[in-house]
Coordinates of C-alpha atoms in Angstrom, one line a residue:
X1 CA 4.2 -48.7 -54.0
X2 CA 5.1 -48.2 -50.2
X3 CA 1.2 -47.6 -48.2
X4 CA 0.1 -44.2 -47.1
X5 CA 1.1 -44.2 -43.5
X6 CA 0.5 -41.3 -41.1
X7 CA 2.4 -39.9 -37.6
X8 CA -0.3 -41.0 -35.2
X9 CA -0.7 -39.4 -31.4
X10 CA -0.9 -41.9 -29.0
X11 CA -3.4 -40.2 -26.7
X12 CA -6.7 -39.5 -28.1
X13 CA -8.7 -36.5 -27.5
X14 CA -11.7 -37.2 -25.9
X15 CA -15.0 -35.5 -27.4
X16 CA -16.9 -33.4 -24.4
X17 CA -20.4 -33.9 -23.5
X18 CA -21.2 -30.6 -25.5
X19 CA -19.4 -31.8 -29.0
X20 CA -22.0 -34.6 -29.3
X21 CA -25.5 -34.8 -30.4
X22 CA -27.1 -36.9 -27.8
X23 CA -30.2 -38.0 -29.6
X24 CA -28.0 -38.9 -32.7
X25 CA -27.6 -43.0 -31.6
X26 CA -25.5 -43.7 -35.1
X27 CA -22.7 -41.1 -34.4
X28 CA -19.2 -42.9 -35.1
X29 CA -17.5 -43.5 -31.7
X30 CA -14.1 -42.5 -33.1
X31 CA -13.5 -39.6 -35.3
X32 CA -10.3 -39.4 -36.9
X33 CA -8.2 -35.9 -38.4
X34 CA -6.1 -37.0 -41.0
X35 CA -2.8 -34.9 -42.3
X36 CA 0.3 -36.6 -44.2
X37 CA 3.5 -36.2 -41.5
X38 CA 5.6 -34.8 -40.4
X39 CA 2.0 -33.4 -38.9
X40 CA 0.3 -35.5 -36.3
X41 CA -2.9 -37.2 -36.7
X42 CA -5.7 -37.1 -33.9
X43 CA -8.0 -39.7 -32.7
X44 CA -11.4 -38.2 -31.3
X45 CA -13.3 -40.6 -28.8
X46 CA -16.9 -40.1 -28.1
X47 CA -18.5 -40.9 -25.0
X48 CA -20.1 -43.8 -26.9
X49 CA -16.2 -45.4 -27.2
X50 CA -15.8 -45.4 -23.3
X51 CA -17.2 -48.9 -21.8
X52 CA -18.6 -46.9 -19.0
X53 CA -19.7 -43.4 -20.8
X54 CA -20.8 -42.0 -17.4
X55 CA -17.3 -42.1 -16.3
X56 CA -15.3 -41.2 -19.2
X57 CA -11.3 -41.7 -19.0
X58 CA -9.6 -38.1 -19.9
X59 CA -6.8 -39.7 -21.3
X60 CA -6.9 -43.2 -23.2
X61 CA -4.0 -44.5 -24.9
X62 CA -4.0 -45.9 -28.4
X63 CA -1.7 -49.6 -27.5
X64 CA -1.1 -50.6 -31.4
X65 CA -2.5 -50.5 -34.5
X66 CA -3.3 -52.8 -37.7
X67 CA -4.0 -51.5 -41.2
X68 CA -8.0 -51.1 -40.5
X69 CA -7.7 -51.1 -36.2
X70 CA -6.4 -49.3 -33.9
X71 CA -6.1 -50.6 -29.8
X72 CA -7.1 -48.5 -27.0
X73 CA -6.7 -48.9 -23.4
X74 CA -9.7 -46.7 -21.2
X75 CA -10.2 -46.6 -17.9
X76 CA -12.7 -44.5 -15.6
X77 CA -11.9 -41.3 -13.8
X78 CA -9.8 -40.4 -11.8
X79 CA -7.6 -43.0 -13.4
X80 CA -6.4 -42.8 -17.2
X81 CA -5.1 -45.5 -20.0
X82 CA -2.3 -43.6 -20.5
X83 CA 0.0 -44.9 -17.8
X84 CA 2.8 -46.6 -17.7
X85 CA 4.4 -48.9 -15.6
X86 CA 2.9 -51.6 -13.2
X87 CA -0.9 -51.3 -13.1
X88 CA -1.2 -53.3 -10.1
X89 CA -2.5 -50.5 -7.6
X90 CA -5.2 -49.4 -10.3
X91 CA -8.6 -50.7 -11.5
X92 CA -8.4 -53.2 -14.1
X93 CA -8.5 -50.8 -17.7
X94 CA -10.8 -52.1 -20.7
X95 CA -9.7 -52.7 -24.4
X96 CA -11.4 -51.2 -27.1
X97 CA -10.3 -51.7 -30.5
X98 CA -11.3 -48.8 -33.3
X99 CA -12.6 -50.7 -36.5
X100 CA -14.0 -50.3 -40.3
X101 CA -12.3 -46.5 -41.2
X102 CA -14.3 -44.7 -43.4
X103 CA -15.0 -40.8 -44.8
X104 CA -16.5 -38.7 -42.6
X105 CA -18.8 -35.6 -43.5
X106 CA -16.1 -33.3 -42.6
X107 CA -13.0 -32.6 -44.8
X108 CA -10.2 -34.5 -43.4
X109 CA -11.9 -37.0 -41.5
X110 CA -12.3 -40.0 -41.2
X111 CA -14.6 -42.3 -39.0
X112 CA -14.7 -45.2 -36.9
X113 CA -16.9 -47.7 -34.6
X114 CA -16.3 -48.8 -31.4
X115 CA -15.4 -52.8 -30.5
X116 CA -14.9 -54.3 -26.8
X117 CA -12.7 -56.5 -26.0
X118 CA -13.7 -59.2 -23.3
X119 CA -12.1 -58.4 -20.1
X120 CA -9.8 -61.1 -18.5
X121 CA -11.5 -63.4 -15.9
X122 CA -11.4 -62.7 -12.8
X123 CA -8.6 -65.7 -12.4
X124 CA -6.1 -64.4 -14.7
X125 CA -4.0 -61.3 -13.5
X126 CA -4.7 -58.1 -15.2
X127 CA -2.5 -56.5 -17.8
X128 CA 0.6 -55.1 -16.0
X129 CA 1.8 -52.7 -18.5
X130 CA 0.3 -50.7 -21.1
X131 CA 3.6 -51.1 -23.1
X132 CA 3.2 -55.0 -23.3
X133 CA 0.5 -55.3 -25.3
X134 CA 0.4 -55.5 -28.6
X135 CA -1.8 -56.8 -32.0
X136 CA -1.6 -58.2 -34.9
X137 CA -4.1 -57.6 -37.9
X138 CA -5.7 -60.4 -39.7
X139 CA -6.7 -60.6 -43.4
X140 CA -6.4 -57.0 -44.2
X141 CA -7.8 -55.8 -40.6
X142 CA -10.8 -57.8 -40.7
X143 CA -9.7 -60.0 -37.7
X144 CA -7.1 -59.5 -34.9
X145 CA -5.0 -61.3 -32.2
X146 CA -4.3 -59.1 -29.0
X147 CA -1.4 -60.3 -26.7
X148 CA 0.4 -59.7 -23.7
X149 CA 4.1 -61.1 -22.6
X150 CA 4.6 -61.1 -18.5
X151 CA 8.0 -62.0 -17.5
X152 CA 8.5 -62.3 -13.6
X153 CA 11.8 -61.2 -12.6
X154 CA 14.5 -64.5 -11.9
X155 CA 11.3 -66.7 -13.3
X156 CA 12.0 -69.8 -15.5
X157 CA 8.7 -68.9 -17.6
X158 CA 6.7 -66.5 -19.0
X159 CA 2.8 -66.1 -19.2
X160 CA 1.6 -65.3 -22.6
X161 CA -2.0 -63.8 -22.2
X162 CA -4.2 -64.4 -26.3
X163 CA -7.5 -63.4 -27.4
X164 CA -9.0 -63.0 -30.9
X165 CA -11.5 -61.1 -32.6
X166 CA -14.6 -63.0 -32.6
X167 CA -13.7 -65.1 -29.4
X168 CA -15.2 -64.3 -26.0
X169 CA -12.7 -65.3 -23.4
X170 CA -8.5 -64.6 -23.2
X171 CA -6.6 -68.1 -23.2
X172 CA -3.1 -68.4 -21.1
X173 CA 0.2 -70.1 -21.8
X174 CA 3.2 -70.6 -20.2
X175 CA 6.4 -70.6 -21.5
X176 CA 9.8 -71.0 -21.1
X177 CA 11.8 -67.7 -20.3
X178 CA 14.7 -67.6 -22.4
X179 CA 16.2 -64.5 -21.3
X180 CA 19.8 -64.9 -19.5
X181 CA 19.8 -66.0 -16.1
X182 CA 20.2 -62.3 -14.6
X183 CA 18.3 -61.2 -11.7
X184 CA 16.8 -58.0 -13.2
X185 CA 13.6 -56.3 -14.3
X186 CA 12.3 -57.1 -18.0
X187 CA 10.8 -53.7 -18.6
X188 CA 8.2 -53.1 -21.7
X189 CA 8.9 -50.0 -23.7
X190 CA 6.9 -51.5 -26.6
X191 CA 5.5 -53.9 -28.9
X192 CA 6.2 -54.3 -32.9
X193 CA 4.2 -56.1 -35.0
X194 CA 6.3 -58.0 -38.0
X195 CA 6.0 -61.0 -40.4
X196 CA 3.0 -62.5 -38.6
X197 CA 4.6 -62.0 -35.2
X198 CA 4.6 -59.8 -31.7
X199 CA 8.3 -58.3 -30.7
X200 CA 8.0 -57.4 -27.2
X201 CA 11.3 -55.0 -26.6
X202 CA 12.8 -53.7 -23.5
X203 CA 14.9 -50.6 -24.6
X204 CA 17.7 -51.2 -22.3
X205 CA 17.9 -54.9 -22.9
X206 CA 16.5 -56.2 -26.0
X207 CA 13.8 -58.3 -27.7
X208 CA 11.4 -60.9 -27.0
X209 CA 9.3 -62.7 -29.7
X210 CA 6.8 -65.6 -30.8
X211 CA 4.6 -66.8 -33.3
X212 CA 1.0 -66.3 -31.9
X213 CA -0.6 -68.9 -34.3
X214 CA 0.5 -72.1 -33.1
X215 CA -0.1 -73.8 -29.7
X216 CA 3.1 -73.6 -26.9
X217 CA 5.1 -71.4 -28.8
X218 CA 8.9 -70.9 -28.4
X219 CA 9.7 -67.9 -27.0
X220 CA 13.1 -66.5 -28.5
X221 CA 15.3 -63.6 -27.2
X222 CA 18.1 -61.0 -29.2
X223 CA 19.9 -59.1 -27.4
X224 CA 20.5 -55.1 -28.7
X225 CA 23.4 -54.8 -30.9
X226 CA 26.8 -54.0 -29.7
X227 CA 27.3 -52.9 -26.6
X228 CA 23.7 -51.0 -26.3
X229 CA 22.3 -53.3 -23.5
X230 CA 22.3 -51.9 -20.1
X231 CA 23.1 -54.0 -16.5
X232 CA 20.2 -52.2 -14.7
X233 CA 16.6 -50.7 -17.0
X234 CA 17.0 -47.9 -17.6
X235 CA 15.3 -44.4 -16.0
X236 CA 14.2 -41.5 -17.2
X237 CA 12.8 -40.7 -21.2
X238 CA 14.9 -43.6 -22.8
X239 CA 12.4 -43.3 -25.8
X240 CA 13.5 -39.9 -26.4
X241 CA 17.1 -41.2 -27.8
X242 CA 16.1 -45.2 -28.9
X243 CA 13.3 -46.4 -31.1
X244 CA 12.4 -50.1 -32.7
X245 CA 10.6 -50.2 -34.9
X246 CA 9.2 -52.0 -38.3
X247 CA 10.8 -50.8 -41.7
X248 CA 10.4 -52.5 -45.4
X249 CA 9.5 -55.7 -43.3
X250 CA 12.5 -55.4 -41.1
X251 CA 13.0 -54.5 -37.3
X252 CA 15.1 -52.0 -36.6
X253 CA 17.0 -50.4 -33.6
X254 CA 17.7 -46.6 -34.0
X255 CA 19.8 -44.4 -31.4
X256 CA 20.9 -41.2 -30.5
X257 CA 24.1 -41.0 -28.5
X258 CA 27.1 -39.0 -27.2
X259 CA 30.7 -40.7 -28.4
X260 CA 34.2 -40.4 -27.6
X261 CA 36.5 -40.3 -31.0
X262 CA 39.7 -40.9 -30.6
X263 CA 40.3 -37.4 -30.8
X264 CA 39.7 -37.6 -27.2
X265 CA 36.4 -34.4 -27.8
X266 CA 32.2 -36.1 -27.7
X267 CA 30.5 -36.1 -30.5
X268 CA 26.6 -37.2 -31.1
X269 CA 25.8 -40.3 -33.7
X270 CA 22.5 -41.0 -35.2
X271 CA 22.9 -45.1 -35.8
X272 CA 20.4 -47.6 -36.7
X273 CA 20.9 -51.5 -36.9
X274 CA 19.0 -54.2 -38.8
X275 CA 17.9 -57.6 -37.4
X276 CA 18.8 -60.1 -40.3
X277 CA 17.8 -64.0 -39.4
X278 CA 19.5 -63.9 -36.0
X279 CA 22.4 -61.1 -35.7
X280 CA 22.7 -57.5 -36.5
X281 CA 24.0 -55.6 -38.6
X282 CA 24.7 -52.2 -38.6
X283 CA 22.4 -49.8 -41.3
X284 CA 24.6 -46.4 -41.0
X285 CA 26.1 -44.4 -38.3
X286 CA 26.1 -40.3 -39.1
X287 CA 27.3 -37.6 -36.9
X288 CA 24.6 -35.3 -36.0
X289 CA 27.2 -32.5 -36.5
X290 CA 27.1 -33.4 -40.2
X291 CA 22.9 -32.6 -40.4
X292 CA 23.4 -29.7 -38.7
X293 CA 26.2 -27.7 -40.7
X294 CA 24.4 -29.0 -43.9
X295 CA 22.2 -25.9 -45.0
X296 CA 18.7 -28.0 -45.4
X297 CA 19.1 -27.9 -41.4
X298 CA 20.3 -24.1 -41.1
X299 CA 17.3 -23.4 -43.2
X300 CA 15.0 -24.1 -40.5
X301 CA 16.6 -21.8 -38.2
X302 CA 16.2 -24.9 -35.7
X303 CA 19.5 -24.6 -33.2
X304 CA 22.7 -27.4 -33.2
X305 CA 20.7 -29.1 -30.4
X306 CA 20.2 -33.1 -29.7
X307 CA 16.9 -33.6 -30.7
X308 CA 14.3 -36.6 -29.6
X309 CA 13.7 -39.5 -32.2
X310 CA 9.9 -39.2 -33.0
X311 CA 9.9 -42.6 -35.7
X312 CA 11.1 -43.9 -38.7
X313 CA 9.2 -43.9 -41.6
X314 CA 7.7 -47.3 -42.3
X315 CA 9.4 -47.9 -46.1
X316 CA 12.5 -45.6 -46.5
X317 CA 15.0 -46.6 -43.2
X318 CA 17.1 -43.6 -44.1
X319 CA 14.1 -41.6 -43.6
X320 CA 13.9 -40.3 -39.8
X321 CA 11.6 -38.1 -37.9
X322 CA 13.1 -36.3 -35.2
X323 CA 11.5 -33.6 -32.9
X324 CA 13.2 -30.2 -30.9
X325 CA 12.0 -27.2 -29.7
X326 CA 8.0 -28.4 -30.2
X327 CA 8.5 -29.2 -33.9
X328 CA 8.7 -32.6 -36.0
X329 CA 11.0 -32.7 -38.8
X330 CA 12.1 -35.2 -41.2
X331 CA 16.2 -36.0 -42.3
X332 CA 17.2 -38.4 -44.3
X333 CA 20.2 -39.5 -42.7
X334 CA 22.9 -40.8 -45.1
X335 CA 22.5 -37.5 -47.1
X336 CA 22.6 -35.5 -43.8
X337 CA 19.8 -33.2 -45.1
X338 CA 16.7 -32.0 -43.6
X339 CA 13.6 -32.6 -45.1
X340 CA 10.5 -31.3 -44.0
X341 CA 9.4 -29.5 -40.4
X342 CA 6.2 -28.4 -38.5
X343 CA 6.5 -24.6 -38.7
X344 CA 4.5 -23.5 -35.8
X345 CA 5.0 -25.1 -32.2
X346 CA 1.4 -25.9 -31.9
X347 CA 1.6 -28.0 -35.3
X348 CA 2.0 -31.3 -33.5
X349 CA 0.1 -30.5 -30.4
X350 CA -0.3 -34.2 -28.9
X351 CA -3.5 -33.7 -26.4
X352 CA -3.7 -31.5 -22.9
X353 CA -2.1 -34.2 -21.4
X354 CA -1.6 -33.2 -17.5
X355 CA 2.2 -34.1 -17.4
X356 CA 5.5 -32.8 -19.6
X357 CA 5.6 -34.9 -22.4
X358 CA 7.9 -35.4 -25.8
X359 CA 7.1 -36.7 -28.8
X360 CA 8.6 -39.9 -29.1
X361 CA 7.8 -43.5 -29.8
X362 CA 6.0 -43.5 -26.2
X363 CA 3.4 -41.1 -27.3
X364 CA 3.1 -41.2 -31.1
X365 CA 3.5 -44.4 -33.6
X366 CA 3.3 -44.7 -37.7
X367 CA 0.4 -45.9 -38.8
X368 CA -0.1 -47.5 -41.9
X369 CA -2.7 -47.3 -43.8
X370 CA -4.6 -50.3 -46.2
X371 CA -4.2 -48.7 -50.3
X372 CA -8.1 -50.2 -50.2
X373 CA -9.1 -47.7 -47.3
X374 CA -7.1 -44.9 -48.8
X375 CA -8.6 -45.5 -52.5
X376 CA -12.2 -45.4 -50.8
X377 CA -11.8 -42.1 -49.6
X378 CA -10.2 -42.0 -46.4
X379 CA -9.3 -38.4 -46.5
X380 CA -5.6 -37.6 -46.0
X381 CA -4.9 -33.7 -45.6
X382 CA -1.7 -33.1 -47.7
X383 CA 0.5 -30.7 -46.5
X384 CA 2.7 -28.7 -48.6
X385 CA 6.8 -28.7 -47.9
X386 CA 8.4 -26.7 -45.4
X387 CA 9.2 -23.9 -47.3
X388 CA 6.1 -23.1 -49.4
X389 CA 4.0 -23.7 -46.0
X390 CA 6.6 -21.4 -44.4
X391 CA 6.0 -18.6 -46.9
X392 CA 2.5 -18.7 -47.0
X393 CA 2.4 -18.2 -42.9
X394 CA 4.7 -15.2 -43.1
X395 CA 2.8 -13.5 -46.1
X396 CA -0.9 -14.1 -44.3
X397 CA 1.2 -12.8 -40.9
X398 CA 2.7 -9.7 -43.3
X399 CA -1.1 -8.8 -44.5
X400 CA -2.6 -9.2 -41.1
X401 CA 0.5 -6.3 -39.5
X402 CA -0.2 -4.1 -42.3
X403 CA -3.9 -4.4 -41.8
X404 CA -3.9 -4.0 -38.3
X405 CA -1.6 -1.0 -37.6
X406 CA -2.6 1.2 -40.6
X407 CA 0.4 2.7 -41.0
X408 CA 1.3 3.7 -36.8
X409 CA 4.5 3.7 -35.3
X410 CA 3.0 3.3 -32.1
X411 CA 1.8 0.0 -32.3
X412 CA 3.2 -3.8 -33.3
X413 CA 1.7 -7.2 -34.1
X414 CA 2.5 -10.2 -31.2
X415 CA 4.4 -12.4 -32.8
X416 CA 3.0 -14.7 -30.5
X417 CA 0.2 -14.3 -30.3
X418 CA -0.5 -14.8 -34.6
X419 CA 1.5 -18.3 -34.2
X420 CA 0.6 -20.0 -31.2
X421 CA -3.3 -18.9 -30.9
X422 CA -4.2 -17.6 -34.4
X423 CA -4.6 -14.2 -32.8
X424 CA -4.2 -10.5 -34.5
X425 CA -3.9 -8.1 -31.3
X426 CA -1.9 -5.1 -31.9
X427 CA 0.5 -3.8 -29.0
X428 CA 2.1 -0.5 -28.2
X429 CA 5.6 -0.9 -28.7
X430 CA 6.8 0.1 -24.9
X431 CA 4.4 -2.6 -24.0
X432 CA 5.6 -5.7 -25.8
X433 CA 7.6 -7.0 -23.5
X434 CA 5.1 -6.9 -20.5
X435 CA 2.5 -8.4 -22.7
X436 CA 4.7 -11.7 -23.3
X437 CA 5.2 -11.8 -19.8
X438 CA 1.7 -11.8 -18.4
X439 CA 0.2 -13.7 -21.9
X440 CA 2.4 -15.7 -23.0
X441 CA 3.9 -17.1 -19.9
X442 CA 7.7 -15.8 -21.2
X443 CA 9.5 -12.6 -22.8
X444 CA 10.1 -14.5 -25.3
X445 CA 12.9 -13.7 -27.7
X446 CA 13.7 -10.3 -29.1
X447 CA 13.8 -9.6 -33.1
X448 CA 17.9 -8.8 -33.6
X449 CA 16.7 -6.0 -35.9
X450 CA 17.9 -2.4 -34.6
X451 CA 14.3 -0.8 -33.1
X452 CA 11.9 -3.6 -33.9
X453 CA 10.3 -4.9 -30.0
X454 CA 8.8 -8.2 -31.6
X455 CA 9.2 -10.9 -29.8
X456 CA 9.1 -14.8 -30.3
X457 CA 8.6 -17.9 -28.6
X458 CA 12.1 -19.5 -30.0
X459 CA 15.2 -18.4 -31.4
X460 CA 14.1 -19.7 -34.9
X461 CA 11.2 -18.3 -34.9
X462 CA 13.0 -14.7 -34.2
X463 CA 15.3 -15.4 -37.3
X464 CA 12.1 -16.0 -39.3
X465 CA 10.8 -12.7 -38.7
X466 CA 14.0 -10.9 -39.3
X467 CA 13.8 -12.7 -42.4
X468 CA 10.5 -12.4 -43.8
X469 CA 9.7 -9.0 -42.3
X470 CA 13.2 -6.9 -42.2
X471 CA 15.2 -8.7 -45.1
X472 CA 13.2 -8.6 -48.0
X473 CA 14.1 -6.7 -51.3
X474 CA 10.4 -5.6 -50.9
X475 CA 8.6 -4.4 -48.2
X476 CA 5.2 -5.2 -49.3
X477 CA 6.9 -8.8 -51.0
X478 CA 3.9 -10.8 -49.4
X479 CA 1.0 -8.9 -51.6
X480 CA 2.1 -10.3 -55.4
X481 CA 2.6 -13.7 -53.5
X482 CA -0.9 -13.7 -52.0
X483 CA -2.5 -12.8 -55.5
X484 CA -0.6 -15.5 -57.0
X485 CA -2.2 -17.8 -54.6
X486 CA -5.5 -16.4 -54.8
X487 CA -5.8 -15.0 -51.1
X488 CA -5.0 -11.2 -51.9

């Protein structure tokens, strides 16, 4: 039996002063909200995580996790974990690791306490890369080994930075860089933790890894499959269309990509390769054009768009998360069929972050969770599938309408306003459009029903309305279905 596992955000919230009880010295330091995907889990740090509380970072960033830890990165305002690239020009960050998961009071929670890591002496260069650090989980979580892989560009070696739970100072080794003799940037997009070893990968170029436990490891290199590997990094949101990843003990490499067929007209392929020993193979290659004419996808009313690769689930390889339009779903691949979806745009809300973001690799990861953990209560919130969750939001939205117009013609529910904030404000009818303007940032997009003036935040979520509320055998189909649920 595959481990629970859940969709984790990368970027914690951080708990404001007012959340806490400051007299309360045994509150956890990490609070976690637990829901099965394709929802997103959300670490909580309080100030009592941050090594210096009275400067609390906004905007850590979970590096890795192990069955019973998670890694964090903090730093102190005005500066944030959660940045990528070189580091050089920033204060040196602190490692905290998240330990010992158990129930919390609340339903869906779960706790956590708070573990520094010894910074690096003053001697050994700080970490360059939030994206080259990674960890490996020993004896069910109850130790760990935290690493970092620098590669100086047209360098011979490589500095391999070590330190383990229980130990009080980092160690260095050198060794030999076996990358080709190209004079080009090695650029982390990751680290994946596998068989008792670190795979440092650079998504443009390919993947680095060692075995941790020994003294003067070798250092081996495997190049992406194909023709996937790039002469220059690449810019821009490469995480968006590649992934690698861990699956059924495995690494795999996972792409989106435009193709020419020898029709001479693009298409888009969803591929994925295996590493086996030393080579690749290939797992599949689908045309997205096949997912989306298949009617599990037209069911979600989600348009024929390229979407971003969110993850692969950690024991099915087939089984893929992808994200568009502010929504996770879940296909499997081979069978071309869509699976299960996020049905509101705020259902995978990462964190405020103070850039655009996506909802790939770079900013979520699957977490896997120990079966001992699990069976002592950590709390998973199980979500029902797309459809029956789907339903239920359109009846509660149907009761709410009836309840709050009473029956006048002059009047209409937001449609926005119910999905994205919870909110039941009736507007007159002349003034719907104005009110998504000035509230909701857009006009939104208008029901295709003859007369109606409710308007949504995406096309779906239009056709979702004109199904639910214009194409029903009965108008009042939502009361039986509520009764039947127990929330007439």
């Amino acid at each position: 039996m595959a481990p629970p596992w859940v969709i984790l955000g990368r970027v914690p919230r951080v708990a404001a002063a007012a959340d806490e009880e400051p007299e309360d010295d045994a509150a956890p330091a990490f609070s976690l909200a637990v829901a099965l995907p394709p929802r997103v889990s959300l670490l909580t740090a309080a100030r009592s995580a941050h090594p210096d509380p009275t400067r609390p970072d906004k905007f850590p960033y979970v590096l890795a996790a192990g069955p019973d830890c998670l890694l964090s990165r903090f730093s102190v305002v005005p500066f944030y974990g959660a940045r990528f690239g070189a580091a050089a020009d920033l204060p040196e960050g602190h490692l905290v690791v998240a330990r010992r998961f158990g129930t919390a009071a609340a339903a869906g929670e779960a706790t956590a306490a708070a573990e520094r890591v010894p910074d690096r002496p003053a001697a050994m260069p700080r970490i360059r890369s939030v994206e080259g650090v990674g960890l490996i989980a020993v004896g069910d979580g109850e130790g760990y080994v935290i690493a970092e892989l620098q590669i100086e560009r047209g360098s011979d070696r490589a500095r391999l930075f070590r330190v383990h739970s229980g130990h009080g100072r980092w160690i260095e080794t050198k060794l030999t860089n076996p990358l080709p003799a190209r004079d080009r940037e090695w650029v982390p997009g990751g680290v994946v933790s596998l068989q008792g070893r670190l795979w440092w990968f650079d998504l443009s170029w390919g993947i680095l890894t060692c075995d941790l436990f020994i003294d003067g490891p070798d250092l081996m290199f495997y190049q992406l499959p194909g023709h996937r590997a790039m002469d220059v990094p690449a810019l821009g949101n490469i995480h968006d269309s590649r992934c690698i990843t861990a699956c059924q003990g495995k690494l795999r490499y996972m792409e989106i990509m435009p193709q020419l067929s020898d029709l001479g007209f693009e298409s888009v392929t969803v591929s994925m390769w295996t590493l086996n020993d030393v080579s690749w193979e290939k797992t599949y290659e689908e045309r997205l054009e096949e997912i989306w004419n298949d009617n599990s996808y037209k069911k979600t009313w989600l348009p024929k768009e390229v979407p971003e690769i969110v993850l692969v689930c950690p024991s099915d390889p087939d089984l893929v998360y992808f994200s568009l339009e502010q929504r996770i779903f879940s296909v499997n691949v081979r069978e071309h069929r869509a699976l299960q979806f996020t049905s509101s745009a705020t259902a995978h809300k990462l964190v405020n972050l103070p850039w655009p973001t996506s909802t790939s690799s770079r900013y979520v990861l699957a977490w896997e969770l120990l079966h001992s953990a699990a069976e002592a209560g950590l709390p998973v919130k199980k979500e029902k599938a797309h459809i029956d969750e789907e339903i239920h939001l359109y009846a509660k939205f149907c009761k709410k309408r009836a309840e709050a117009l009473k029956g006048s013609n002059d009047y209409e529910l937001c449609h926005m306003c119910f999905f994205e904030k919870g909110r039941f404000i009736p507007v007159k009818k002349l003034g719907m459009e104005d009110h998504c303007d000035r509230f909701h940032k857009t006009k939104g997009f208008l029901c295709e029903k003859t007369g109606c003036v409710v308007r949504a935040a995406t096309l779906r979520e239009a056709g979702l309305h004109h199904h639910y509320c214009h194409m029903q055998k009965s108008r009042d189909w939502w009361r039986p279905y509520l009764e039947e649920h127990g929330q007439a």
